[in-house]
Amino acid sequence: MAEAQLIDGRAIAAALRRQVAAAVAELQARHGVVPGLAAVLVGDDPASAVYVRSKARACAAAGIASFEHRLAADTPPAALLDLIAGLNADDRVDGILVQLPLPPAIEARAVIAAIDPAKDVDGFHPVNVGRLWSGVPGLVPCTPRGVMLLLRSVRADLAGAAAVVLGRSQIVGRPVAALLLAADCTVTIAHSKTCDLAAVCRAADIVVAAVGRPAMVKAAWIKPGALVIDVGINRIAAEDGGTRLVGDVDFAAAREVAGAITPVPGGVGPMTIACLLANTVAAAARRRRLSDPLQPSD
Ligand code: GUN
């Protein structure tokens, strides 16, 4: 069988970022609106600091105003909640993102619940989770939104496909499953207690792997011609003594069986920030009762 089509997340994300920049320019020209995104970073986790910096750069490139708030790791929860209340009330701020993970002394659930659902560009607030599962338009988590765009880049109509989601996290697995269901797939959510995972995967036309285990999904688990989206980003030791990034799928072998597959890096990763920008545009428009220029039908 021919090698799988590679799904180029960098190119698809770059195209979305251009669409976002055009939508931002249109919002400003027609309505005088400059979308704004506030990112809150608590503590000094180096990976989180890198993400927050790249979000600020991506905002600048798209014409979105960005506001960065860095708090010490020992910030009392009440001070973080006060900051969020201020951002909820600030009309320049359309999107609020609190970078996870938070220090152990701060309960993420309470922080997320304090964000105005209309500004919850992560789509983690219970109101947005409820909307997603109810099929009501709302703000959708960024990585899952990116996964759907990647799938639709190779198959516009997903109706009737058997989809297996590996992983049941709040950030990826569950919301991806909700979006696949909304796209009329028949969805199975598999997890660490699933019996005969290989057989469950082999029945799938679509596999979305989001478990955080390097190369766990084997080629023999993939149905010939299936679409494979690899959300995993795992750093492992490389042959040369350094490290390298690999996904949750045994890429080289799976590529021989799948119909289309995302690489790691260069697949899902670049989509997350592009979708965050798209969500910020959506929030800016909907807060003013305007239609979202990127999804006019919602
Ligand atoms: N940490 C890892 N992924 C994410 C994400 O999508 N949003 C936030 N806020 N934190 C994260």
PDB file of N, CA and C and ligand atoms in Angstrom, residues 97-100 122 124, ligand 1:
ATOM      1  N   LEU A  97      -6.635  33.513  29.324  1.00  0.00           N
ATOM      2  CA  LEU A  97      -6.028  32.189  29.348  1.00  0.00           C
ATOM      3  C   LEU A  97      -5.144  32.091  30.581  1.00  0.00           C
ATOM      4  N   VAL A  98      -5.449  31.170  31.452  1.00  0.00           N
ATOM      5  CA  VAL A  98      -4.581  30.909  32.605  1.00  0.00           C
ATOM      6  C   VAL A  98      -3.767  29.665  32.266  1.00  0.00           C
ATOM      7  N   GLN A  99      -2.468  29.835  32.130  1.00  0.00           N
ATOM      8  CA  GLN A  99      -1.620  28.727  31.700  1.00  0.00           C
ATOM      9  C   GLN A  99      -1.631  27.613  32.749  1.00  0.00           C
ATOM     10  N   LEU A 100      -1.869  26.403  32.310  1.00  0.00           N
ATOM     11  CA  LEU A 100      -1.829  25.222  33.176  1.00  0.00           C
ATOM     12  C   LEU A 100      -0.516  24.472  32.914  1.00  0.00           C
ATOM     13  N   ASP A 122      -9.949  29.134  26.290  1.00  0.00           N
ATOM     14  CA  ASP A 122      -9.506  27.743  26.396  1.00  0.00           C
ATOM     15  C   ASP A 122     -10.690  26.778  26.290  1.00  0.00           C
ATOM     16  N   PHE A 124     -12.516  25.779  28.750  1.00  0.00           N
ATOM     17  CA  PHE A 124     -12.453  24.847  29.882  1.00  0.00           C
ATOM     18  C   PHE A 124     -13.557  25.106  30.918  1.00  0.00           C
TER      19      PHE A 124
HETATM   20  N1  GUN B   1      -1.230  23.849  29.262  1.00  0.00           N
HETATM   21  C1  GUN B   1      -1.078  22.907  28.295  1.00  0.00           C
HETATM   22  N2  GUN B   1      -2.011  23.060  27.331  1.00  0.00           N
HETATM   23  C2  GUN B   1      -2.756  24.126  27.689  1.00  0.00           C
HETATM   24  C3  GUN B   1      -3.863  24.781  27.090  1.00  0.00           C
HETATM   25  O1  GUN B   1      -4.367  24.412  26.012  1.00  0.00           O
HETATM   26  N3  GUN B   1      -4.352  25.846  27.781  1.00  0.00           N
HETATM   27  C4  GUN B   1      -3.828  26.264  28.955  1.00  0.00           C
HETATM   28  N4  GUN B   1      -4.390  27.307  29.561  1.00  0.00           N
HETATM   29  N5  GUN B   1      -2.807  25.662  29.545  1.00  0.00           N
HETATM   30  C5  GUN B   1      -2.277  24.612  28.899  1.00  0.00           C
END
